[in-house]
Coordinates of C-alpha atoms in Angstrom, one line a residue:
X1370 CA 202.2 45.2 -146.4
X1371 CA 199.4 46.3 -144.2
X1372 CA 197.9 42.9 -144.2
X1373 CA 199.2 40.6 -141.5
X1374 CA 199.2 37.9 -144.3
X1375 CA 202.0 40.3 -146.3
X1376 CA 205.5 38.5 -145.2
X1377 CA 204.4 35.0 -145.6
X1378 CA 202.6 35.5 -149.1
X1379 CA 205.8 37.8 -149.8
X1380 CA 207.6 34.7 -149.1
X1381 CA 205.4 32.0 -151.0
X1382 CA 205.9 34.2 -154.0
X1383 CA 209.2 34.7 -154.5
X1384 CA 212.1 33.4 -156.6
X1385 CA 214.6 31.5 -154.5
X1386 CA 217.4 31.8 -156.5
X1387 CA 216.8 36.0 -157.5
X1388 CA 214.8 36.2 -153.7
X1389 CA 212.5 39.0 -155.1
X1390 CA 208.8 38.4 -156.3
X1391 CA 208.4 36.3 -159.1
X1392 CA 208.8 38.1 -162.4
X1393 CA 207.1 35.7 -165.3
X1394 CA 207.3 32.7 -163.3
X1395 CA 207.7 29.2 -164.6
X1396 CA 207.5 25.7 -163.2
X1397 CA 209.8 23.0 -163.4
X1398 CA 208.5 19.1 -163.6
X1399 CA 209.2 18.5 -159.8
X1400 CA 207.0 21.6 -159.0
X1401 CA 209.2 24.3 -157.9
X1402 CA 208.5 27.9 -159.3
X1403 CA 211.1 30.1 -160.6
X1404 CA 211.2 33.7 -162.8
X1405 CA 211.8 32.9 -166.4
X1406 CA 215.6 34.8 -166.4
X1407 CA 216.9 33.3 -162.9
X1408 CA 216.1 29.8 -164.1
X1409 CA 217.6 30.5 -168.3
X1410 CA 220.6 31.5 -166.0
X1411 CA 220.6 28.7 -164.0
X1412 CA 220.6 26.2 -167.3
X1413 CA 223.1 26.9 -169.8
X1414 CA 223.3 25.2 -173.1
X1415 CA 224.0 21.9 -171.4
X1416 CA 222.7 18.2 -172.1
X1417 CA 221.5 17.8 -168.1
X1418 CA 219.8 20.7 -166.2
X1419 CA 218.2 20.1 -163.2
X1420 CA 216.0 22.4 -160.4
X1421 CA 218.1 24.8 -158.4
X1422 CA 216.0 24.6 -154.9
X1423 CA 215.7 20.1 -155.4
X1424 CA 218.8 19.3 -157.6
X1425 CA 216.1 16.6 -159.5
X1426 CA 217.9 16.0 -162.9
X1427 CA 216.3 16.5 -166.2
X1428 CA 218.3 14.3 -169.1
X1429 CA 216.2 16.6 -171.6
X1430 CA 215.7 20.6 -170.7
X1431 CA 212.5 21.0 -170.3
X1432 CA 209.9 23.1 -172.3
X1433 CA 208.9 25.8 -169.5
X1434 CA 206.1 28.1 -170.3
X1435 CA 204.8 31.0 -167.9
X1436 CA 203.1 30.5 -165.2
X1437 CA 199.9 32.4 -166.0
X1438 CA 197.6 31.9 -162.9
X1439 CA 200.8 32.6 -160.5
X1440 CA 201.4 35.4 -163.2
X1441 CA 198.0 37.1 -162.2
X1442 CA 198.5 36.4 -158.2
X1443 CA 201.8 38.3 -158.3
X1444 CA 200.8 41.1 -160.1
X1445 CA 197.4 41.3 -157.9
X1446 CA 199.8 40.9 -155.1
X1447 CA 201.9 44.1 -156.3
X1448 CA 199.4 46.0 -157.3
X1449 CA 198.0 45.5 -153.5
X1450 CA 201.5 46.3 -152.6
X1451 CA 201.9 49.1 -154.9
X1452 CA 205.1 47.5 -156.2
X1453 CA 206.0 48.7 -159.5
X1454 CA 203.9 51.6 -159.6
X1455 CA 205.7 54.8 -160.9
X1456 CA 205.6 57.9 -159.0
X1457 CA 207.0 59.5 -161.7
X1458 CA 204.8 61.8 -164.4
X1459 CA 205.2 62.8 -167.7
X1460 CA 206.9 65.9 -169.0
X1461 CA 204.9 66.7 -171.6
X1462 CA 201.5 66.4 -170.4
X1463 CA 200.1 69.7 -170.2
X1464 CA 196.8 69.6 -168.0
X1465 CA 196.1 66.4 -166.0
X1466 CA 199.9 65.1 -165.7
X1467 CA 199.6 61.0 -166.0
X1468 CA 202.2 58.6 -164.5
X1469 CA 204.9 58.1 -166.7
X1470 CA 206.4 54.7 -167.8
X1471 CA 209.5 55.0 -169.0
X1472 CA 212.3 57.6 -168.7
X1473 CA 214.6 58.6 -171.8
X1474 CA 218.6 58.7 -170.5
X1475 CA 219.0 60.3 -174.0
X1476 CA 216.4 63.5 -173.4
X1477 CA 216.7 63.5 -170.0
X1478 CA 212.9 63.0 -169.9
X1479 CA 210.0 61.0 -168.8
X1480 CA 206.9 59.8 -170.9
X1481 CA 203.0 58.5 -170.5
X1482 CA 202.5 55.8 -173.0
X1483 CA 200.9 58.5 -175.0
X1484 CA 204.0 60.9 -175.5
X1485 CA 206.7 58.1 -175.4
X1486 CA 205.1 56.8 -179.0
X1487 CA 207.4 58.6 -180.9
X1488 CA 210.1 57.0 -179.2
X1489 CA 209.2 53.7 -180.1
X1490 CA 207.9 54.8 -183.9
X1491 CA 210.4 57.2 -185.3
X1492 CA 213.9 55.8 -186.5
X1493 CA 215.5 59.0 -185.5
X1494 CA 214.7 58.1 -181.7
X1495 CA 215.2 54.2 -182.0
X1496 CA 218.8 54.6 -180.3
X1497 CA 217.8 56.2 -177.2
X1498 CA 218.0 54.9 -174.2
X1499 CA 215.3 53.8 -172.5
X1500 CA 214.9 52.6 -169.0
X1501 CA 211.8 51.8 -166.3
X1502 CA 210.7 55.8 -165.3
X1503 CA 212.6 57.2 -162.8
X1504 CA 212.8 60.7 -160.5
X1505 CA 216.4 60.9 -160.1
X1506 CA 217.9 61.4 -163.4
X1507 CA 220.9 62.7 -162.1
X1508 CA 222.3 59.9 -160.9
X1509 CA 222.2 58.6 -164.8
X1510 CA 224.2 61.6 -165.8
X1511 CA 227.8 62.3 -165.8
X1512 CA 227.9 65.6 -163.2
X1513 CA 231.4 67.1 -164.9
X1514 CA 230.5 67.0 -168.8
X1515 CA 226.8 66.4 -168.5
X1516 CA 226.4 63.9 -170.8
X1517 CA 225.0 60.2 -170.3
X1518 CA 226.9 57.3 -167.8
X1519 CA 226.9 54.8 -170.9
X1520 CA 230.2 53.4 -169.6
X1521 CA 231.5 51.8 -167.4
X1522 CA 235.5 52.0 -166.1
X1523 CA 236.5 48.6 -164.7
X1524 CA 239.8 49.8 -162.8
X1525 CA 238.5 52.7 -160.8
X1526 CA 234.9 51.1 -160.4
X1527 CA 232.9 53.8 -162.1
X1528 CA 230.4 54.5 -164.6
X1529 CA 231.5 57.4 -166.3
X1530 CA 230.4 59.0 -169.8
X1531 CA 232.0 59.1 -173.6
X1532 CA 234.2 62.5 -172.8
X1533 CA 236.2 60.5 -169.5
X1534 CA 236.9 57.7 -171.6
X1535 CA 239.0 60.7 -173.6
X1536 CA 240.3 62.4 -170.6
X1537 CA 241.4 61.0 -167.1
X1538 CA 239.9 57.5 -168.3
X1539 CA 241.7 57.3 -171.7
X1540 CA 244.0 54.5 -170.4
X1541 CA 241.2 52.3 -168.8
X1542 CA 239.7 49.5 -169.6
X1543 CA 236.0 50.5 -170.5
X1544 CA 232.9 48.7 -171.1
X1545 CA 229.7 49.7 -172.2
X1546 CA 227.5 50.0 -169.2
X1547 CA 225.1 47.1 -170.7
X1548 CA 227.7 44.7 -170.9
X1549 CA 228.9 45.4 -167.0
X1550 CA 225.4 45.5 -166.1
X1551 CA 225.0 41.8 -167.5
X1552 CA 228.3 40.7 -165.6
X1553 CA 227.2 42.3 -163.0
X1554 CA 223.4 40.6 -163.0
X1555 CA 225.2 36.6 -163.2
X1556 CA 227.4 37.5 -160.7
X1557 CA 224.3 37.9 -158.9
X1558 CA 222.3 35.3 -159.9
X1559 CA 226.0 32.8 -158.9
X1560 CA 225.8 34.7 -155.6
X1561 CA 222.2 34.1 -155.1
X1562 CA 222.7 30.7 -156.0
X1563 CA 225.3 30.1 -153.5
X1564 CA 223.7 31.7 -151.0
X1565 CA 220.8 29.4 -151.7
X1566 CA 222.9 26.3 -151.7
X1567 CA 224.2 27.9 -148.1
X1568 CA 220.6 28.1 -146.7
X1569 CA 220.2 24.2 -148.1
X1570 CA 223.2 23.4 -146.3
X1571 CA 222.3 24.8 -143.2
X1572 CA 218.7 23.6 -143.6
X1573 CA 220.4 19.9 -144.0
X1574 CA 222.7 20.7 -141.1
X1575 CA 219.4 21.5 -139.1
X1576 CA 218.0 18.0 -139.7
X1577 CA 221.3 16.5 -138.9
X1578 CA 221.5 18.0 -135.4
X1579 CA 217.8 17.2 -134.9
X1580 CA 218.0 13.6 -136.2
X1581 CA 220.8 13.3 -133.6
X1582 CA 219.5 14.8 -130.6
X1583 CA 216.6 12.5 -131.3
X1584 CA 218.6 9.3 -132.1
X1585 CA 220.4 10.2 -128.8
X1586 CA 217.1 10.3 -127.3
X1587 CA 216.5 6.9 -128.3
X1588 CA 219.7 5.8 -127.7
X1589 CA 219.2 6.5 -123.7
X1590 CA 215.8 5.0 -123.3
X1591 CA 217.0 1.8 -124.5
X1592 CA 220.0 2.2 -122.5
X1593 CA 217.6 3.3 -119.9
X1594 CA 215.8 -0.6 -120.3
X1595 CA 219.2 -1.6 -120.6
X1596 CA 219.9 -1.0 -117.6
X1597 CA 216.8 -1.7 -115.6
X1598 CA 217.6 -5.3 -117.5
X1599 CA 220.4 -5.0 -116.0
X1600 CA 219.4 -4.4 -112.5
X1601 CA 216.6 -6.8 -112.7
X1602 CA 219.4 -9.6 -113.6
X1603 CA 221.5 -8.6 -110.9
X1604 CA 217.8 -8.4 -108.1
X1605 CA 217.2 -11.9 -109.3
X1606 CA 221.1 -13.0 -109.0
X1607 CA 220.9 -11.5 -105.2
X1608 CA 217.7 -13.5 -104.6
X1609 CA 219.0 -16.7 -105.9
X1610 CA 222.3 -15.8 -103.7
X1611 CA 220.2 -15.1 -100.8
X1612 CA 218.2 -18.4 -101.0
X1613 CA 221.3 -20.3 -101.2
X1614 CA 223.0 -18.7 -98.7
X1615 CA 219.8 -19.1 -96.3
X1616 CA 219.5 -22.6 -97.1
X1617 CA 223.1 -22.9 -96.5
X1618 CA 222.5 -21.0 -92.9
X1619 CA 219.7 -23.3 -92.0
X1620 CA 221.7 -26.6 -93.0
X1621 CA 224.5 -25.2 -90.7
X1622 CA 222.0 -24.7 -87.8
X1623 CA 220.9 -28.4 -87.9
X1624 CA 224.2 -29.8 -88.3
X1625 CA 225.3 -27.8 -85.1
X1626 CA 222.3 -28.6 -83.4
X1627 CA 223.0 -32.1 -84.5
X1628 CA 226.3 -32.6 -83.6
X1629 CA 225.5 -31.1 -80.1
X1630 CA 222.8 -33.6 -79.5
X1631 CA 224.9 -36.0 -80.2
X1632 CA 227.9 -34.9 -78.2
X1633 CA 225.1 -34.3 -74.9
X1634 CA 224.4 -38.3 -75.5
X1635 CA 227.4 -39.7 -75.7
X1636 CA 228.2 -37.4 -72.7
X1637 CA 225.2 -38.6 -70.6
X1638 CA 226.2 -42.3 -71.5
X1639 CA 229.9 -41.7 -70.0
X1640 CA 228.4 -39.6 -66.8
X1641 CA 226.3 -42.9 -66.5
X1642 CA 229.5 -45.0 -66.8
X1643 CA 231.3 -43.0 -64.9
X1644 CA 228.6 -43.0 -61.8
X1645 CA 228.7 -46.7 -62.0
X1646 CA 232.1 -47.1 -61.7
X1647 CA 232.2 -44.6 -59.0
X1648 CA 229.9 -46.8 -56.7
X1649 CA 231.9 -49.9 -57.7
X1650 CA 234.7 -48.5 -56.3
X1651 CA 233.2 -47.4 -53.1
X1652 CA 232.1 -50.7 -52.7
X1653 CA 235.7 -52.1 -53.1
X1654 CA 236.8 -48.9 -50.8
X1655 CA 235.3 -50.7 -47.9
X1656 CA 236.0 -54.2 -48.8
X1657 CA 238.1 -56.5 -45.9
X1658 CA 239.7 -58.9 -49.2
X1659 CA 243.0 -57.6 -49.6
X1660 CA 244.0 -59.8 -52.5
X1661 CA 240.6 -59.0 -54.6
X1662 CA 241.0 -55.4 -53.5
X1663 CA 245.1 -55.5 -55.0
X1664 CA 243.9 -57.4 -58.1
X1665 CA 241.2 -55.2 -58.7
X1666 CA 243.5 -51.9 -58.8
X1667 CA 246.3 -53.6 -60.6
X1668 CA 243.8 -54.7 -63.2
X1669 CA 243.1 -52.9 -66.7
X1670 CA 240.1 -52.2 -66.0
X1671 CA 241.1 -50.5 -62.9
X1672 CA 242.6 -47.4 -65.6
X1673 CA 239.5 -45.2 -66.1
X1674 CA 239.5 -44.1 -70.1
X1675 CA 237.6 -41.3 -70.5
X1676 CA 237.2 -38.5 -73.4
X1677 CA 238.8 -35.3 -72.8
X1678 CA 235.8 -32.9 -73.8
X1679 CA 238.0 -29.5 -73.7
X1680 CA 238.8 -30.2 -77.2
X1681 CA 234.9 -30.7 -78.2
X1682 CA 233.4 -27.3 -79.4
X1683 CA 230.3 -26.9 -81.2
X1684 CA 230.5 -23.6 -83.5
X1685 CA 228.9 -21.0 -82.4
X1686 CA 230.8 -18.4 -84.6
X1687 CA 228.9 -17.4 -87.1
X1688 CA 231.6 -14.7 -88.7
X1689 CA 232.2 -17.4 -91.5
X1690 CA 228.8 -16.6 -92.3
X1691 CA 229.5 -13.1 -92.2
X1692 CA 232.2 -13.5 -94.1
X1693 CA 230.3 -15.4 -97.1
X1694 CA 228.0 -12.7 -96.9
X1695 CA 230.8 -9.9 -97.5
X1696 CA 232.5 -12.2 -100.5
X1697 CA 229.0 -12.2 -102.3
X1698 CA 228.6 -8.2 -101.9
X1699 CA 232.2 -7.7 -103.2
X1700 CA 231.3 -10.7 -106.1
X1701 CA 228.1 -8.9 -106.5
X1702 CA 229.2 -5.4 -106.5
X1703 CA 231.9 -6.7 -109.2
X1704 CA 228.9 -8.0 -111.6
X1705 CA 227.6 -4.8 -111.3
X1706 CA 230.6 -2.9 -112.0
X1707 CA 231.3 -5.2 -115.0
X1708 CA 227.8 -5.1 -116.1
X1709 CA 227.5 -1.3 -116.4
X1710 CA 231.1 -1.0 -117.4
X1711 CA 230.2 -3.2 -120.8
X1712 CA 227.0 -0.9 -121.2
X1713 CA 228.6 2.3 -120.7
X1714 CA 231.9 1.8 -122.8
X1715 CA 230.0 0.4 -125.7
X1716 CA 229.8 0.0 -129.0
X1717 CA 232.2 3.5 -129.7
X1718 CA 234.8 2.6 -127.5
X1719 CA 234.9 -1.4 -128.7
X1720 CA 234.7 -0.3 -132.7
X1721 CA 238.2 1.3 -132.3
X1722 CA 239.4 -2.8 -131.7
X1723 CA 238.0 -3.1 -135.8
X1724 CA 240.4 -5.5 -137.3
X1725 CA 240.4 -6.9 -141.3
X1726 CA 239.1 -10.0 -141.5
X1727 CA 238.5 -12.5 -144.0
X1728 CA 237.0 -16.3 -144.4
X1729 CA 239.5 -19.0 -144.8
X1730 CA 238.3 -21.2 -147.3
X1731 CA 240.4 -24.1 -145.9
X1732 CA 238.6 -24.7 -143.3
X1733 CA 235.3 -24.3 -144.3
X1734 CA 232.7 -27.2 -144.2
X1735 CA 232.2 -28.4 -148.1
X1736 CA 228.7 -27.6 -147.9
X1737 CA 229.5 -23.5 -147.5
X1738 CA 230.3 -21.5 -150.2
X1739 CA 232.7 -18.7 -150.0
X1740 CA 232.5 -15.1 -151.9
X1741 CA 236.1 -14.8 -153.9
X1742 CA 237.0 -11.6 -151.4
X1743 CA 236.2 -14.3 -148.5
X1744 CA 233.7 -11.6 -146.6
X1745 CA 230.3 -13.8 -147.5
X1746 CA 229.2 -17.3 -146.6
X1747 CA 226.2 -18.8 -146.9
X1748 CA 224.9 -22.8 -146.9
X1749 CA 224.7 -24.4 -150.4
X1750 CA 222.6 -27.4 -151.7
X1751 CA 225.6 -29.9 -152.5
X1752 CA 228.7 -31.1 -150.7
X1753 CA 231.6 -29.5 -152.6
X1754 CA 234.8 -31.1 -153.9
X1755 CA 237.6 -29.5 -151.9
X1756 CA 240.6 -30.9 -150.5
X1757 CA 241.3 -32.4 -148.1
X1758 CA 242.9 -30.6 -144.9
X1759 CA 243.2 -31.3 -141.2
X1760 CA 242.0 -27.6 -140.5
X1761 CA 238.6 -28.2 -142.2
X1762 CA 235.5 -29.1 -140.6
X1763 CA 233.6 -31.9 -141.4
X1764 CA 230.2 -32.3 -139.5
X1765 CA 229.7 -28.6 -137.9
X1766 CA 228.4 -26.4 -140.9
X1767 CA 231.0 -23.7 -140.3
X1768 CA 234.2 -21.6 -141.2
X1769 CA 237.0 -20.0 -139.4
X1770 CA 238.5 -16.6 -140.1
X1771 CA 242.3 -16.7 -141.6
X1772 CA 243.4 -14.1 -138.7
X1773 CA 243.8 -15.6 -135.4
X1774 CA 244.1 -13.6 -132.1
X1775 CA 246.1 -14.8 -129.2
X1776 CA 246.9 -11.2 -127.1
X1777 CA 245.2 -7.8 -126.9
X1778 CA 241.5 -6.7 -128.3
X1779 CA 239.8 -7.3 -131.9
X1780 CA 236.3 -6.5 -132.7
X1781 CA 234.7 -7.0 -136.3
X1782 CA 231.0 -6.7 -137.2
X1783 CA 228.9 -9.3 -139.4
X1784 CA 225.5 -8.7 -140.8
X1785 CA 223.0 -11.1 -140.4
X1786 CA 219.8 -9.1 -141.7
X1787 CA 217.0 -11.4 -143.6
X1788 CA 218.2 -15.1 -141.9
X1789 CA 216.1 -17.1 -139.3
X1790 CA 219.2 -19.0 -138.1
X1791 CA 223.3 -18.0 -137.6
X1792 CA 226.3 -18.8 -135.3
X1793 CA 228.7 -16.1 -134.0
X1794 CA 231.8 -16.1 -132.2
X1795 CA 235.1 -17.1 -131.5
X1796 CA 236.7 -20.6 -131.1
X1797 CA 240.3 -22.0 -129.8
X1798 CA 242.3 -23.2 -132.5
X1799 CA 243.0 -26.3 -130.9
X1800 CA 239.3 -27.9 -130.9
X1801 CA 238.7 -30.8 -133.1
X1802 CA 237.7 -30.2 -136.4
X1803 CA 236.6 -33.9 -137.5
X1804 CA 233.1 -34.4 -136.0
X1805 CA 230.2 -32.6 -134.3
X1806 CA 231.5 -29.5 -131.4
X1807 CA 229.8 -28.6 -128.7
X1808 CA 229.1 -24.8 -128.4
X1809 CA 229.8 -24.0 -125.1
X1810 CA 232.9 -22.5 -123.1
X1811 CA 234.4 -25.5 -121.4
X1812 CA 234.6 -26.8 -124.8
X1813 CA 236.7 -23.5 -126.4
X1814 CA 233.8 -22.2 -127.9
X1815 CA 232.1 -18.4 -127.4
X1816 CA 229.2 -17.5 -129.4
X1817 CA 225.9 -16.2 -129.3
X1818 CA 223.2 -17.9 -131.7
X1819 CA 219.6 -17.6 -133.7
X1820 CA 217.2 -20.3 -133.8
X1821 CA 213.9 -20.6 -135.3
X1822 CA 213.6 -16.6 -136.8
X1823 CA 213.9 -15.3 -133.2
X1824 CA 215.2 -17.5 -130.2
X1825 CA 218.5 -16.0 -129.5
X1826 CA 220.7 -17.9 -126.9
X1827 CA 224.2 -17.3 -125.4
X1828 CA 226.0 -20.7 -125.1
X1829 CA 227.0 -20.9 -122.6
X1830 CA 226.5 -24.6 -120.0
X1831 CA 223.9 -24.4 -119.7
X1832 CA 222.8 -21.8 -122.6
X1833 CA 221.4 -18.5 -121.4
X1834 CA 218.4 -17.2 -123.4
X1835 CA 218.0 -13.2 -124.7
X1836 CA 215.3 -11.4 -124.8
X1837 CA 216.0 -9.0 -126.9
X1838 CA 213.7 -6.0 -127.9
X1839 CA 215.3 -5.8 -131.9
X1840 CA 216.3 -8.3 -133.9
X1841 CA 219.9 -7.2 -135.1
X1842 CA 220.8 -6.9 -138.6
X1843 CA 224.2 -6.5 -138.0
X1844 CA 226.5 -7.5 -134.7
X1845 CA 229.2 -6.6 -133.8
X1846 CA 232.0 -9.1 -132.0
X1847 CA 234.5 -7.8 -129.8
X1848 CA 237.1 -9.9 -127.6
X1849 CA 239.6 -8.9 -125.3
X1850 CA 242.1 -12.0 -125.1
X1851 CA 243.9 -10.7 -121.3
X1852 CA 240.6 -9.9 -119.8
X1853 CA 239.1 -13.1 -120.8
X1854 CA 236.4 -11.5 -122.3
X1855 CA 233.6 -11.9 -124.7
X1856 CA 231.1 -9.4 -126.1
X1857 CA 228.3 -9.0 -128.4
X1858 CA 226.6 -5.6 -129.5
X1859 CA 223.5 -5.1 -131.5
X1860 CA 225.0 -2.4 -134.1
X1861 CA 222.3 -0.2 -135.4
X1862 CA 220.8 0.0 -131.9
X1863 CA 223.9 0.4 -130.5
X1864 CA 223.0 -2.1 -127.3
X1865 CA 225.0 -4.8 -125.3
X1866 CA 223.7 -8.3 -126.5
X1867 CA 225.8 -10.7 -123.8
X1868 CA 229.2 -11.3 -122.6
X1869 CA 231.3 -14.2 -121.3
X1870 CA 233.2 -12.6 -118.9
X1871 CA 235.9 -14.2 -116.5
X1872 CA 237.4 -16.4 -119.4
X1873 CA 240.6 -18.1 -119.6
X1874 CA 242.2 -17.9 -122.8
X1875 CA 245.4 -19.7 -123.6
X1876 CA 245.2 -20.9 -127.3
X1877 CA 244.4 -18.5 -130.3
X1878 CA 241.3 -17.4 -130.8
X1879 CA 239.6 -17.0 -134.6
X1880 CA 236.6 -15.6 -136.0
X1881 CA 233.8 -18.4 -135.8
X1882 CA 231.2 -18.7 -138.4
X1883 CA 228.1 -20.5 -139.1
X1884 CA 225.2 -19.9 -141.4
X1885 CA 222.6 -22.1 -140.5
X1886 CA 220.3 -24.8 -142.9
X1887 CA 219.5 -23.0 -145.7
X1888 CA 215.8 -24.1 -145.1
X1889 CA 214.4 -24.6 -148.5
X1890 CA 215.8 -20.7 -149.4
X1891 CA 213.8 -19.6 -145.9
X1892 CA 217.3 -19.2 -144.3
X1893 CA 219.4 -18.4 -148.1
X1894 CA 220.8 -15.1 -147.0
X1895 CA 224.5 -14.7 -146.4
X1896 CA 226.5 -14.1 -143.3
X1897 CA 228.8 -10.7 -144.6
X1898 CA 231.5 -9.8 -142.9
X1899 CA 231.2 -5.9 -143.4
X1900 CA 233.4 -2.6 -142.7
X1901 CA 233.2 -1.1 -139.4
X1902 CA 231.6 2.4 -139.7
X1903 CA 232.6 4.5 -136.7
X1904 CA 229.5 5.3 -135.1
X1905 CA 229.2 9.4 -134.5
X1906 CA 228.0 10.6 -131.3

């Protein structure tokens, strides 16, 4: 292997299930190249074969034939190796000794192709054995009677010769050393094949790891937007706030600066009543009519009534302010805890709320039609003849879910995949059934909604509009009835759609379901209520 190229062409040309160089290869239909024995090995006389490194199945075994132009690159390649080359010579060459190619077990010897003839000519020398030439012929030979390992003993683990299968072998179960040598070669080829089937498992177990580090990676940018949505929501909220509460500072101003105008008037007017007053009464002071002067003070008019202005304040205190401003940082800083909380519990934690649930044909609308198992809807053509029941509805184009909720969490996931228009949620039990509802929470309904292929809207009053960077094949509903809470997730992206949050719950909540128009077939996909698959980290 002096060539730097040696190890990878080593690799490209060898057997994956025997893991040596390919010996008569041959190639299977999907393309994979195998030595003629490993792969006769690999199929047994069976109806269905298929390729050891792919698993493609093959109804019909295939007519494989060698290989011949990888044939000639592996034998170039060993020759440039010097794999397979003999190092052994002849015995019987008697000036220039030539490489010999086989060795008889039998004579103890080794041939050319010249003096091993008679071997393969002469009857006499038909039964010897014959083997690939070696230099070791020892190790071929029994060392304590001399004669030729042709056995082999299966208890003690040995190859031994014809004379210890009548001595300290005579009890022991022998086989000839052919037969253990075959055993020995599928035991092999099982071994190599699960040791293949190991490497393809760890190869798979490879991809696994990598698809997840990079699902996670995708996973935290678009929680990453998430949350700079997120923030961005909650920037705008505190503008809006600050606005408000500015405009709400400035109003105050003017109404103190208002009422203070006002009070310096209506206190200039009495300082001007009160001056008059004060020089009708030094006039009187000095008058010489003591009747008009006794009438005058016994009068009413005499009584001065005058406003007592230690009880007039204009507020100057602006801690109410400053208290406003503290209860919209604690509100704030509440919206934010709730906001990250919902995108960092998530989809995992909610899932492990999955409850069974199925449509309840009663109160479905007589234009839906319900699958038999009650996990499918979708909008039909023409207005069905069903019975009549005061839990049906008749004008909204929807249906309930048999299990209602009125403590505790539930979550359940519905796909949606293929429609242009669907309604999701929950609903009170107590709304009224016989004529059109208005989605919205005042009214006891929670749902999030399509529109037109891609306008997605929370209802609430008024409706909130998503922008959302997927479009969701399958969402996922949770509710949590004590926290007043409502959420929707985007499933296979794993992301927070909305939530009503801050709810008051006090009838049972169902399941809430509607299809949409079927649109001339443009919106004929069904709303399936699906198993919740536990989402692995």
């Amino acid at each position: 292997m002096a060539s730097s190229s040696g190890p990878l062409l080593n690799e490209e040309l060898q057997c994956s299930i025997c893991m040596e160089v390919f010996t008569d290869p041959v190639t299977t239909p999907c393309g994979h190249n195998f030595c003629r024995t490993c792969l006769s090995r690999c199929w047994p006389n069976t109806k269905t074969c298929f390729c050891p490194l792919c698993k493609e199945k093959y109804s019909r075994r295939p007519n494989l034939k060698i290989n011949t132009t990888l044939r000639e690159v592996v034998k170039h390649f060993k020759e440039k190796l010097n794999l397979g080359e003999s190092e052994v010579f002849c015995d019987f060459c008697a000036e220039r000794k030539q490489k010999a190619v086989k060795t008889c077990l039998t004579c103890q010897s080794s041939y050319c192709e010249t003096h091993l003839e008679p071997h393969l000519s002469l009857p006499c020398l038909n039964e010897h054995t014959l083997i690939n030439a070696v230099e070791k012929l020892e190790k071929y030979i029994c060392q304590k009677h001399e004669r030729l390992l042709e056995l082999f003993c299966r208890d003690d683990h040995t190859c031994v010769c014809l004379f210890c299968t009548e001595g300290e072998h005579r009890t022991h179960n022998t086989v000839p050393i052919e037969e253990e040598s075959l055993e020995k070669k599928n035991q092999l080829v099982q071994t190599q094949i699960d040791i293949h089937q190991m490497i393809q498992d760890r190869m798979k177990k490879i991809q696994e790891i990598q698809h997840s580090v990079e699902l996670r990676k995708r996973n935290t940018e678009e929680e990453k937007s998430s949350s700079v949505e997120i923030f961005t929501d909650l920037i705008r909220s505190i503008e809006r706030s600050q606005s408000k509460l500015l405009k709400m500072m400035e109003e105050q101003q003017k109404a103190a600066e208002k009422q203070a105008e006002d009070t310096i008037k209506e206190i200039h007017q009495e300082i001007t009543e009160l001056k008059r007053r004060n020089t009708e009464l030094e006039q009187l002071s000095h008058t010489e009519d003591h009747l008009h002067l006794i009438q005058m003070c016994s009068s009413p008019y005499s009584r001065q009534h005058t406003k007592n202005w230690t009880e007039i304040r204009i507020d100057s205190d602006v801690n109410s302010l400053k208290r406003a401003l503290i209860q919209l940082k604690k509100t704030l800083d509440e919206t934010l805890n709730e906001k990250l909380k919902l995108s960092q519990t998530g989809l995992k934690f909610v899932q492990k709320f999955a409850v069974d649930v199925t449509l309840d044909p009663d109160t479905a609308h007589p234009r839906l039609i319900l699958s038999d198992d009650g996990k499918q809807v979708s909008h039909g053509h023409v207005k069905q003849d069903v019975p009549e029941n005061p839990k049906r509805f008749d004008e909204s184009y929807c249906v309930l879910a048999k299990q209602g909720f009125s403590s505790g969490s539930f979550y359940y996931e519905v796909q949606v995949k293929g429609k242009t228009e669907w309604d999701l949620g929950v609903i009170r039990e107590s709304i009224n059934r016989k004529g059109d509802i208005t989605l919205s929470p005042e009214d006891g309904v929670w749902t999030v909604i399509l529109r037109n292929k891609n306008q997605y809207e929370a209802c609430e009053n008024p409706s909130v509009s998503l922008s959302l960077r997927v479009k969701p094949e399958k969402v996922g509903v949770f509710v949590d009835y004590e926290e007043g809470l409502v959420s929707f997730y985007d499933v296979e992206s794993r992301s927070h759609v909305y939530s009503f949050t801050g709810q008051t719950f006090t009838d049972k909540l169902y399941p809430y379901f509607s299809p949409g128009f079927n649109d001339k077939a443009k919106n004929s996909n069904q709303l399936i209520i699906t198993p919740v698959s536990p989402l692995m980290d």
